Structure formats: C-alpha cells, structure tokens
Short mmCIF file of C-alpha atoms and ligand atoms in Angstrom, two decimals:
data_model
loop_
_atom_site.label_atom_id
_atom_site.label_comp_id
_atom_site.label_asym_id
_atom_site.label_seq_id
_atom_site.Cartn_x
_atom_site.Cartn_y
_atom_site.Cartn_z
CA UNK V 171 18.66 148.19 57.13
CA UNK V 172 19.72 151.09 59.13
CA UNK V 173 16.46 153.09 60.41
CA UNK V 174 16.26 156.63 60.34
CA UNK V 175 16.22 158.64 63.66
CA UNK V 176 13.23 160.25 62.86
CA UNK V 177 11.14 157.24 62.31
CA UNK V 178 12.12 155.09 64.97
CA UNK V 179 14.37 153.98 67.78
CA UNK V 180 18.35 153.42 66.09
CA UNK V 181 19.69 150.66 67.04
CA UNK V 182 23.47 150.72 65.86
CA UNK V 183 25.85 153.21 66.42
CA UNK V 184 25.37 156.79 65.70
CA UNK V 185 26.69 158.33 63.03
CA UNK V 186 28.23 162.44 64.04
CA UNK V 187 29.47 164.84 61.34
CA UNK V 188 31.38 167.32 62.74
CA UNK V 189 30.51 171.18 61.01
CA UNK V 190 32.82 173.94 61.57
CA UNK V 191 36.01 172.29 63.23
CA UNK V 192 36.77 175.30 65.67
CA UNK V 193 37.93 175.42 69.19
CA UNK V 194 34.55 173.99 70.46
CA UNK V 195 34.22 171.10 68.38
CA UNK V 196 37.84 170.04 69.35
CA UNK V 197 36.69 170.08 73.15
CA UNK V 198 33.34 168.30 72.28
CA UNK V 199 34.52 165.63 69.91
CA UNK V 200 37.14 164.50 72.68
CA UNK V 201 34.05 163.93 75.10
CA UNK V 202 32.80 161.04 72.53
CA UNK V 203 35.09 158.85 74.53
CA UNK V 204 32.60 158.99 77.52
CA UNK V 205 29.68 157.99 74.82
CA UNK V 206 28.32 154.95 74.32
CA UNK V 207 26.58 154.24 70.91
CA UNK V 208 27.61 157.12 69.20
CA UNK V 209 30.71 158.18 67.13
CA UNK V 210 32.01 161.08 65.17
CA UNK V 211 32.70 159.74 61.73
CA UNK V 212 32.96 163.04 59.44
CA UNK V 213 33.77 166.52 59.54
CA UNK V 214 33.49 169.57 57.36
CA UNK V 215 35.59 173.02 57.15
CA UNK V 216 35.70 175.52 54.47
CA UNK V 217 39.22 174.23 53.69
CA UNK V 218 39.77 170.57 53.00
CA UNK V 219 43.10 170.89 54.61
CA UNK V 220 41.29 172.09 58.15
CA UNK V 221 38.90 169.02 57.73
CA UNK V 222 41.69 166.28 57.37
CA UNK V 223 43.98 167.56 59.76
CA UNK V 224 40.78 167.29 62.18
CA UNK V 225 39.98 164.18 60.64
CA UNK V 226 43.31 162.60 61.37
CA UNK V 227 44.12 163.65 65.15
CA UNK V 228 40.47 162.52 66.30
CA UNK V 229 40.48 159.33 64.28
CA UNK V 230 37.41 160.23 61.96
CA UNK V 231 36.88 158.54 58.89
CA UNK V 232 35.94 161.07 56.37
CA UNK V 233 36.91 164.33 55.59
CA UNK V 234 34.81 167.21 53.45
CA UNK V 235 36.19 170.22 52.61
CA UNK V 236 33.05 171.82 51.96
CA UNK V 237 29.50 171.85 54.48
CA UNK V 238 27.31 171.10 51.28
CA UNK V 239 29.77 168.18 50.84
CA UNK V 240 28.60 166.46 54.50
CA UNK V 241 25.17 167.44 54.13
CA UNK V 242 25.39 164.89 51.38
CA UNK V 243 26.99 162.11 52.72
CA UNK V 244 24.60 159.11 53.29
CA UNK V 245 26.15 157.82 56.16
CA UNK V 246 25.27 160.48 58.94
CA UNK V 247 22.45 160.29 60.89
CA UNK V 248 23.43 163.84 62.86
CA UNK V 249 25.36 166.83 62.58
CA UNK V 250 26.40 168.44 65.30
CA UNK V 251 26.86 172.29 63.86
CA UNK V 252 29.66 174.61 65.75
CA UNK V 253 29.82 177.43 63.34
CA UNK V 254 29.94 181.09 64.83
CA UNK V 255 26.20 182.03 65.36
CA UNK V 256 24.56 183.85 62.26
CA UNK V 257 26.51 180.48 59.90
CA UNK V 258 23.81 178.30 62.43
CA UNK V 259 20.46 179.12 60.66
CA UNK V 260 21.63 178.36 56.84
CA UNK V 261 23.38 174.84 57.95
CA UNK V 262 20.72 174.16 60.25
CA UNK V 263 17.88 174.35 57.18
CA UNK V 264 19.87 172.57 54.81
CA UNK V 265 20.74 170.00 57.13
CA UNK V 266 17.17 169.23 58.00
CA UNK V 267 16.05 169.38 54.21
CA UNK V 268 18.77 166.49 53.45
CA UNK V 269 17.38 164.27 56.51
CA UNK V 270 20.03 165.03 58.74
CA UNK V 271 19.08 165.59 62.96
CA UNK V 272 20.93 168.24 64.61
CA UNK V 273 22.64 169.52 67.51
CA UNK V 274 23.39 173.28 67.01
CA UNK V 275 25.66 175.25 69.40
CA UNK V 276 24.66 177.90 71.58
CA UNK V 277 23.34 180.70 70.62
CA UNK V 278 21.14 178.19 68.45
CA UNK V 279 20.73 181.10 65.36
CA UNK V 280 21.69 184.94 65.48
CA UNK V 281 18.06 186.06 65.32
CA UNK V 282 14.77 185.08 67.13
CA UNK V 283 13.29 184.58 63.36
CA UNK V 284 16.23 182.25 62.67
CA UNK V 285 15.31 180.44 65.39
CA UNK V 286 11.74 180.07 64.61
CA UNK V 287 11.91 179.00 61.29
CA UNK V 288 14.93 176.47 62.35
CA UNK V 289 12.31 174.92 64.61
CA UNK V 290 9.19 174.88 62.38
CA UNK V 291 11.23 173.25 59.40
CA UNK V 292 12.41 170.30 62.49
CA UNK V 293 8.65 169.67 63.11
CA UNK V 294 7.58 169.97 60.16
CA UNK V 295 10.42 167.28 59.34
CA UNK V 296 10.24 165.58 62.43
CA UNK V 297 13.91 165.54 62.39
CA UNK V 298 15.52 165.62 66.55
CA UNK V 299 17.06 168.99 66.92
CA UNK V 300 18.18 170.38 70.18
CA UNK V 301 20.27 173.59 71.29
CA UNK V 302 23.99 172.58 72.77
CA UNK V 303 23.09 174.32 75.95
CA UNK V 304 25.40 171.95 77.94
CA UNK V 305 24.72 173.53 81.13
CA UNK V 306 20.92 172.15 81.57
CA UNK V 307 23.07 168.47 81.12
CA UNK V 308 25.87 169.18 83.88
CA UNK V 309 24.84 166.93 87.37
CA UNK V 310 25.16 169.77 89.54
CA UNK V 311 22.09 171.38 87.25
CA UNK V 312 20.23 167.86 87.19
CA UNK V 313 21.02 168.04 91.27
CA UNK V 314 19.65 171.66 91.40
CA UNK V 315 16.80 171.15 89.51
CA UNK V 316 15.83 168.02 91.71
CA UNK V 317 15.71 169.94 94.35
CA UNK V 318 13.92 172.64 93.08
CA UNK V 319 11.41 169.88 92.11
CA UNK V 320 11.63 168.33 95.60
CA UNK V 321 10.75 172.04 96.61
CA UNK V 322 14.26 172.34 99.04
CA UNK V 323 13.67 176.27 98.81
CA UNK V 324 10.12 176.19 98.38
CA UNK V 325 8.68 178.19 95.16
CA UNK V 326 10.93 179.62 92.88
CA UNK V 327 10.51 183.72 92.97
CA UNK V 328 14.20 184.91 91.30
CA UNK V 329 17.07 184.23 89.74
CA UNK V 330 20.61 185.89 89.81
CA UNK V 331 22.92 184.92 87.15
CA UNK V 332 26.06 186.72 85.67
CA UNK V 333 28.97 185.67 83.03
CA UNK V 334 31.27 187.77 81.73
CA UNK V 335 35.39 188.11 80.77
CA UNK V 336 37.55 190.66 79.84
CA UNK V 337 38.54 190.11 76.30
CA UNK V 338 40.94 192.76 74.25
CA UNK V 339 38.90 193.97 71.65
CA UNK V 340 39.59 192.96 68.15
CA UNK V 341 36.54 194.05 65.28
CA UNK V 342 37.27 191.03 63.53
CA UNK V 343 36.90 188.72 66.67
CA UNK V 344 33.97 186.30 66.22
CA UNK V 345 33.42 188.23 69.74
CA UNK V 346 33.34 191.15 68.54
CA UNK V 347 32.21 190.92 64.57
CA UNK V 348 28.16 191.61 64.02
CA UNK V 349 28.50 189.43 61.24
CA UNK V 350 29.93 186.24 63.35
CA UNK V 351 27.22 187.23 66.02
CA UNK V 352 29.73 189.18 68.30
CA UNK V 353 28.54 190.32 71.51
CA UNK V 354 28.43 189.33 75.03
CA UNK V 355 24.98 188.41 74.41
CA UNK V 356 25.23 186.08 72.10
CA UNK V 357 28.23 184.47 73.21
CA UNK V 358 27.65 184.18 77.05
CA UNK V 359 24.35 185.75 77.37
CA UNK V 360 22.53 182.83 76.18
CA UNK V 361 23.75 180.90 79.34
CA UNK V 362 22.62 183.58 81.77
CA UNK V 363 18.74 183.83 80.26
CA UNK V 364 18.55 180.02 79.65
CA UNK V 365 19.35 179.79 83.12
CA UNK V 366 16.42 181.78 84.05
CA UNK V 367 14.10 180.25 81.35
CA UNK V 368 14.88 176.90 82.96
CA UNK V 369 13.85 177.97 86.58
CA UNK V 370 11.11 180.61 85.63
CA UNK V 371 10.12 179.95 82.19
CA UNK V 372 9.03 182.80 79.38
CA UNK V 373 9.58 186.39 81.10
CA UNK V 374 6.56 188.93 80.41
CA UNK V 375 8.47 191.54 80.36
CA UNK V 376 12.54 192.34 79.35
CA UNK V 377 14.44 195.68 80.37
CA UNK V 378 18.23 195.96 79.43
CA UNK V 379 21.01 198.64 79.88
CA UNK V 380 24.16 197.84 78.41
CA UNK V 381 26.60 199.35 76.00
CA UNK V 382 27.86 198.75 72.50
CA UNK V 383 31.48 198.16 71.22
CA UNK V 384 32.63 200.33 67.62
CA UNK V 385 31.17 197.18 65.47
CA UNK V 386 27.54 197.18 66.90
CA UNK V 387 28.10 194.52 69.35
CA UNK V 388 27.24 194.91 72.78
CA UNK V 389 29.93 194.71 75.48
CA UNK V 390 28.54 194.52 78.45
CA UNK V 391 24.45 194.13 79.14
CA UNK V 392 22.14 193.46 82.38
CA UNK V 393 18.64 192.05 82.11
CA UNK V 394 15.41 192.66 84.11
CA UNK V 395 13.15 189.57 83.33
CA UNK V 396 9.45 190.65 84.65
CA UNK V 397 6.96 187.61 85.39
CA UNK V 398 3.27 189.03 85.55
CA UNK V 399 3.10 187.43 89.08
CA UNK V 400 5.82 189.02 90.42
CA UNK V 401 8.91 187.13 89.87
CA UNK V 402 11.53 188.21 88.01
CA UNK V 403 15.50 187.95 86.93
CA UNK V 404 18.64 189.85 87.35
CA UNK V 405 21.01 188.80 84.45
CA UNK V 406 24.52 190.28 83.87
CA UNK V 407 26.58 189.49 80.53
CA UNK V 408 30.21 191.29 79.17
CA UNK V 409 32.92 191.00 77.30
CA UNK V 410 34.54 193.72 78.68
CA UNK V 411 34.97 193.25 82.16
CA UNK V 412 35.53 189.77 83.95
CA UNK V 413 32.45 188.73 86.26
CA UNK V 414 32.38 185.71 88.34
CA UNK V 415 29.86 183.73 87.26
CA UNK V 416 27.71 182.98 89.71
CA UNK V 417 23.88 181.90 89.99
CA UNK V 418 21.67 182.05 92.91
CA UNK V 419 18.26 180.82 92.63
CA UNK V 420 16.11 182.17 95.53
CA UNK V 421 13.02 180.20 96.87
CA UNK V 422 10.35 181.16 99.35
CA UNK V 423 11.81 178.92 101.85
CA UNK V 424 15.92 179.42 101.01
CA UNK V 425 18.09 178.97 97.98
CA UNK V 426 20.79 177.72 96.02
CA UNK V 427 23.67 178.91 95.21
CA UNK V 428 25.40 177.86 91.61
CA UNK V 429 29.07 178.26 92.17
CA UNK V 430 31.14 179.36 89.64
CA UNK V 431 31.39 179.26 87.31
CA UNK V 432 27.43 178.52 86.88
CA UNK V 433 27.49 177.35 83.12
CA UNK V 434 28.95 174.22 83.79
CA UNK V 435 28.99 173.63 88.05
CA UNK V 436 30.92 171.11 89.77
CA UNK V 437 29.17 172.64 92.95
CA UNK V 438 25.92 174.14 94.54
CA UNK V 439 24.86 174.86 97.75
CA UNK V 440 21.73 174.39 99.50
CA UNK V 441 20.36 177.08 102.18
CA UNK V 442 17.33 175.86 103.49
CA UNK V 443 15.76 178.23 105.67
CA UNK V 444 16.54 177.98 109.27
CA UNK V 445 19.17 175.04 108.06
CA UNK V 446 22.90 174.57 107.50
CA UNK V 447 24.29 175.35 104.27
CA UNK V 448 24.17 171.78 102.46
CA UNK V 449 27.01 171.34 99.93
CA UNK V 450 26.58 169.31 97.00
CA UNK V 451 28.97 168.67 94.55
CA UNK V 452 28.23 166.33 91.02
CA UNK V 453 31.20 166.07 89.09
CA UNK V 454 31.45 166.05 85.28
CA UNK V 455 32.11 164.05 82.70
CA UNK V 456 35.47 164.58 80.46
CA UNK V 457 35.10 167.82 79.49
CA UNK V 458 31.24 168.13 80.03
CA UNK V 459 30.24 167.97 76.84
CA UNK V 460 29.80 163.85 77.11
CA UNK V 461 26.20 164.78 79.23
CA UNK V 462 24.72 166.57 76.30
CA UNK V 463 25.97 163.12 73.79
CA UNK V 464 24.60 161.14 76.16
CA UNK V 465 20.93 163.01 75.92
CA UNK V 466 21.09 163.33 72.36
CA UNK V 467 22.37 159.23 71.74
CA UNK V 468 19.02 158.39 73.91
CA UNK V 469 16.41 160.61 72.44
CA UNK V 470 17.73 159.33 69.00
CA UNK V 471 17.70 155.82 70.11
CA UNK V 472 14.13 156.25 71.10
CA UNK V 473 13.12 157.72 68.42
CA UNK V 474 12.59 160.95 70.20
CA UNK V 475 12.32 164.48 68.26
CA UNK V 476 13.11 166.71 71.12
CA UNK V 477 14.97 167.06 74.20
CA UNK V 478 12.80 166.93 77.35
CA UNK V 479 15.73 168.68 79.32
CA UNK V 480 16.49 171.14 76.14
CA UNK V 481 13.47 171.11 74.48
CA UNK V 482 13.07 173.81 70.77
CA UNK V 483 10.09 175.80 72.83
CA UNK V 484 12.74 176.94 75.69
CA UNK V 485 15.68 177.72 73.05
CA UNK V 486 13.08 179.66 71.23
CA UNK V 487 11.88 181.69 74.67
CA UNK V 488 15.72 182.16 75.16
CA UNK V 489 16.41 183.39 71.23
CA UNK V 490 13.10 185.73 71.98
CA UNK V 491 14.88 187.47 75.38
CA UNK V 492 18.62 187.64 73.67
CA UNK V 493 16.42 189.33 70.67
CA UNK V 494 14.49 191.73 72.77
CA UNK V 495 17.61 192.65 74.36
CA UNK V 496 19.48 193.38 71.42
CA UNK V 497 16.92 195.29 70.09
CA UNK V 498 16.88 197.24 73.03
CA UNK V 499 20.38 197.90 72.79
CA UNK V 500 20.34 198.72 69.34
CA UNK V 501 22.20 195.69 68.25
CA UNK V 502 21.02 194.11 64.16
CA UNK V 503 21.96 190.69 64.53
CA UNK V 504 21.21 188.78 61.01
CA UNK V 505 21.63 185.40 60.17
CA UNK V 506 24.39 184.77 57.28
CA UNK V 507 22.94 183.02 54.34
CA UNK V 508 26.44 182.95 52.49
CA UNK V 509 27.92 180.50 54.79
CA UNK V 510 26.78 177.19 52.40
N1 NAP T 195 29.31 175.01 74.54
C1 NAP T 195 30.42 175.67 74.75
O1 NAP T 195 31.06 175.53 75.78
C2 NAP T 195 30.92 176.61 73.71
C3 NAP T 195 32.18 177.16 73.84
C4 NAP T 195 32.67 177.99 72.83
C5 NAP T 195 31.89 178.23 71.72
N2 NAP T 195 30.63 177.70 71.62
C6 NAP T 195 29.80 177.99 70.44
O2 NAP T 195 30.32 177.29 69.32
C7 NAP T 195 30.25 178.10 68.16
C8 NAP T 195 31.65 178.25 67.58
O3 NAP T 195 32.49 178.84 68.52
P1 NAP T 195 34.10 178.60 68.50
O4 NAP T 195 34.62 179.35 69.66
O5 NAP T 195 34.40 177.17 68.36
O6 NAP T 195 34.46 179.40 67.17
P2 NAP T 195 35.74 179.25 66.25
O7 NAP T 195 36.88 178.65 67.01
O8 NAP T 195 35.93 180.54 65.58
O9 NAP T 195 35.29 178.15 65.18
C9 NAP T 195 34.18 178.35 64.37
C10 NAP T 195 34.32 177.52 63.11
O10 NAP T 195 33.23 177.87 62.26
C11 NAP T 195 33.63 177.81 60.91
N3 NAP T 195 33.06 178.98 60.19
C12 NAP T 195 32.06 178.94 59.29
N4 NAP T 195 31.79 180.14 58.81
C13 NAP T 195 32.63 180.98 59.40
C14 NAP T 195 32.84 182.37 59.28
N5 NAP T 195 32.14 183.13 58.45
N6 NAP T 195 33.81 182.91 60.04
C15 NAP T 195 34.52 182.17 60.89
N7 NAP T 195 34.36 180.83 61.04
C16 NAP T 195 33.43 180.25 60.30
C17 NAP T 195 35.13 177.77 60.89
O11 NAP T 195 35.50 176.51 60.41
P3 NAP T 195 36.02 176.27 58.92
O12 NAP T 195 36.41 177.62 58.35
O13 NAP T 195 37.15 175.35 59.09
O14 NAP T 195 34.87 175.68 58.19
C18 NAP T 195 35.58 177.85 62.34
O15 NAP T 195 36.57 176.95 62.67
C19 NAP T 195 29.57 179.40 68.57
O16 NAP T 195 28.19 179.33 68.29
C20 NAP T 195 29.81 179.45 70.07
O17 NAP T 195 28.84 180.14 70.81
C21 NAP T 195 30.16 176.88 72.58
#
C-alpha cells in the first residue's frame, strides 16, 4: 500500500498533477526528465481541450478539464500549482483539504494573509508545501551560500539586487491585471526580496518608492530593507524599464557578485578582500527547474513537511515585505476565490 507523504517516507514514484498548464508549467514539466522518482501524471486547465493537448505532448496520463476535477483524483500525491498569483491561495486550500502536498509558484499567494492562512492549514495538515522559488535551488546559489557559510566575505551587512524588463503595457496582461496579481512586484519582485530574506533574514523596517500603471499595478518599485543592527537592502523591481539583474552581496571582509541574471546564476564571483576576483561558475540542470524536483522528491521521500532550503517561515517573511510594499505604494492585491 502506497504511503502518504505526510506520514512517512514514499517509497515509489511520485505522483505530479500539473494545475494551470501555462508557459511555466511547460518549462517545468520538461525538467522531470532530470528527476529521479518522480513523474507528472495529470494536469488540469479550465478547458479540457488545454489539459489534453498538454497531456498528450508531455506524455501524461490523465487529463481534467476542471482543478476540482484533479483535486479529486486518488492517484496524486502532489500538485504542483502554476496559476497567476491571486488563483494560488483558493487551489492551494483545497488542495491541502483533499490530502494533496504542494508546490506553489512564486509569488506563493497575492496577499500576506493568503499566505498565512496557506501555511497554517499545511501545518495544521502536515501536508509538505514549499514556494517554487527556484533560485534558492540553482548551484551557483548553493555555491554562494557555502561560502557565505564558510564566511569568504566575512559577515553579511547588505544586499543589492535588481530585476526588471520592459514589457508593452496591456491592462489585461497577467502583468499588468490587479486581479491576476499584475505588478513588477509580484511577478519579479519576489525574487529580489527572497534574495535578501535568504542572506539577511526578516527586515525591521521596509521603505518603497515606485509608481503605479492605469490598473493599480505597480511598474517599477525600489526597496529599503532596514535591519535594527544596521544592515540593510537595496532592491529594484519593473516592468517598465529593462534592468540587468544583478546581485551583490557585500561582506565585512569582500563580496560576491551574482551575475546576471541573479534569479537563476550560472556564475558568481568571489572578491575576497585584498584577493583576486575568484570565478565560480555551477551550471544548471535542463531548464533549472529539475533542482527544485529534486528538493521536493527528497523531502517527500523522507517524509519531510518543509523545505530546509525554502522553508513556509521565509516565503511568509517574503509575502510580508512584497505586502508592505504594496501597501506603500497603494497597490490592493486580493486573492481570487472564484478560480475553483
Ligand atoms: N519560476 C519561474 O521561472 C516562473 C516563470 C514564469 C511564471 N512563474 C509563475 O507561474 C505562475 C503562472 O505564470 P505563467 O507565466 O505561466 O502564466 P500563464 O502563462 O498566463 O499561465 C497561467 C495559467 O493559469 C491558469 N489560470 C487559472 N486562472 C486563471 C485566470 N483567472 N486567468 C488566467 N489564467 C488562469 C490558466 O490555465 P487554464 O486556463 O488552462 O486553466 C493559465 O494557463 C505565476 O505565479 C508566475 O509568477 C514562474
């Protein structure tokens, strides 16, 4: 008898269902080739038509043409949820309440509440759940944060991240739509302040500028992150101009830079003080995405209920700075319970 990933270590293959086949879940259902152990099996779209023609060119077995329709098939053990944003929170709790673990694209919900209430129904469940925040996965970022641990630039006192492109504007644009989460924010944010939160943890203190597009969501925003002790982080997001996307993480004794573009490195280089630059470069797997499977096939396999690398208390902290943020900008981000 099969057991249930929230009881104990599985040992047979595990079981994916695919929600929301967009232009992510294409990318990150091609990485399953790099897994071991683990295999999409189902998918789900609003249109039964979407789901089989998914279905067919990656070889799954099932098809559902509605999300209430995979939360009920028996034969998942985790869904891996790549709605836009605000359609997280509603899939997310049913998917829990049927026994289902999760992995939930980034931005995990729309609002900081969302998040929160995401996270307490997973304990409460003890159902694994973890963020798709693929960058903390990427070898460069293992690499960097070894070193960081190793203390190669001493202690860690600030962090410079930006990510931004220039995308036309179009109001009904999951980029640009309040109700699908639009926003630079949401959308590329994310990977800027979970950045930080990796390196720095929970900020005491958030200042924004930034400005708004005609629906309500913002186009362009920069982030102070205060630390009571002094440290702090300079964050740049947009969707209106293009921006590099580059980290630097700076040390008492050197840093690191994160070439671009930062959210998912081939690249970093080490500046120890009063020492050659050290390049280091880690490259990926397939697309990327396979790094992320691989964490979530272990923790289910031991029986795990959280990510050590992505664990719910850091994609809460992040949810918490993107929602100060907003707020600050004057953005109303809500989660969309119409999407089941
Ligand atoms: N990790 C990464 O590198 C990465 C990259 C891009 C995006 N993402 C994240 O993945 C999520 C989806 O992004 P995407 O670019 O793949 O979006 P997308 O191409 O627009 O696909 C989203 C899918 O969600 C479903 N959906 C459910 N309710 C919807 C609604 N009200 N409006 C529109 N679509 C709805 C649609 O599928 P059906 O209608 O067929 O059900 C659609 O195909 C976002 O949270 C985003 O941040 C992550």
């Amino acid at each position: 008898m099969r057991v249930p990933a929230s009881v104990g270590p599985v040992k047979e293959e595990i079981r994916w269902g695919v929600v929301g086949p967009g232009r992510i879940a294409e990318k990150l259902v091609a990485d399953f080739a790099h897994v071991e152990g683990a295999r999409p099996v189902a998918v789900a779209s609003r249109s039964l038509d979407r789901a089989a023609d998914f279905a067919r060119r990656h070889g799954l077995d099932r098809a559902h043409g509605s999300y209430a329709d995979i939360l009920a098939d028996p034969d998942i053990d985790i869904l891996y949820v790549a709605t836009p944003h605000p359609q997280h929170h509603a899939v997310a709790l049913a998917a829990l309440e049927a026994g289902k673990a999760l992995l939930v694209e980034k931005a995990f919900t729309a609002t900081t509440a969302g998040a929160a209430e995401v996270i307490d129904l997973a304990r409460e469940r003890g159902l694994f759940t973890m963020e798709a925040m693929w960058t903390r996965f990427q070898p460069a970022v293992v690499a960097l944060r070894d070193l960081v641990a190793d203390g190669a630039i001493g202690e860690v006192r600030s962090v410079q991240a930006d990510l931004g492109v220039a995308r036309d504007y179009d109001p009904v644009d999951r980029l640009f739509a309040l109700e699908l989460g639009g926003g630079a924010l949401l959308d590329l944010g994310v990977y800027v302040v979970s950045f930080a939160q990796m390196l720095l943890g929970s900020p005491d203190t958030v200042t924004t500028a930034g400005s708004l597009f005609p629906t309500g969501a913002d186009a362009e925003a920069s982030l102070l992150l205060g630390y009571a002790d002094g440290r702090s982080a300079a964050l740049t997001t947009s969707l209106r101009y293009a921006l590099p996307g580059q980290a630097r993480v700076f040390g008492t004794a050197g840093w690191i830079d994160v070439l671009p573009r930062f959210h998912h490195p081939q690249t970093i280089v080490l500046h120890r003080a009063g020492a050659e630059p050290e390049t280091i470069t880690r490259p990926q797997t397939g697309g990327g995405y396979a790094h992320e499977l691989i964490e979530v096939t272990e923790c289910l396999r031991a029986g795990r209920t959280e990510s050590a690398v992505m664990p719910l208390a850091d994609t809460l902290a992040v949810q918490a700075v993107l929602g100060q943020a907003a707020d600050q900008l004057g953005i109303r981000h809500a989660e969309d319970p119409s999407v089941l």
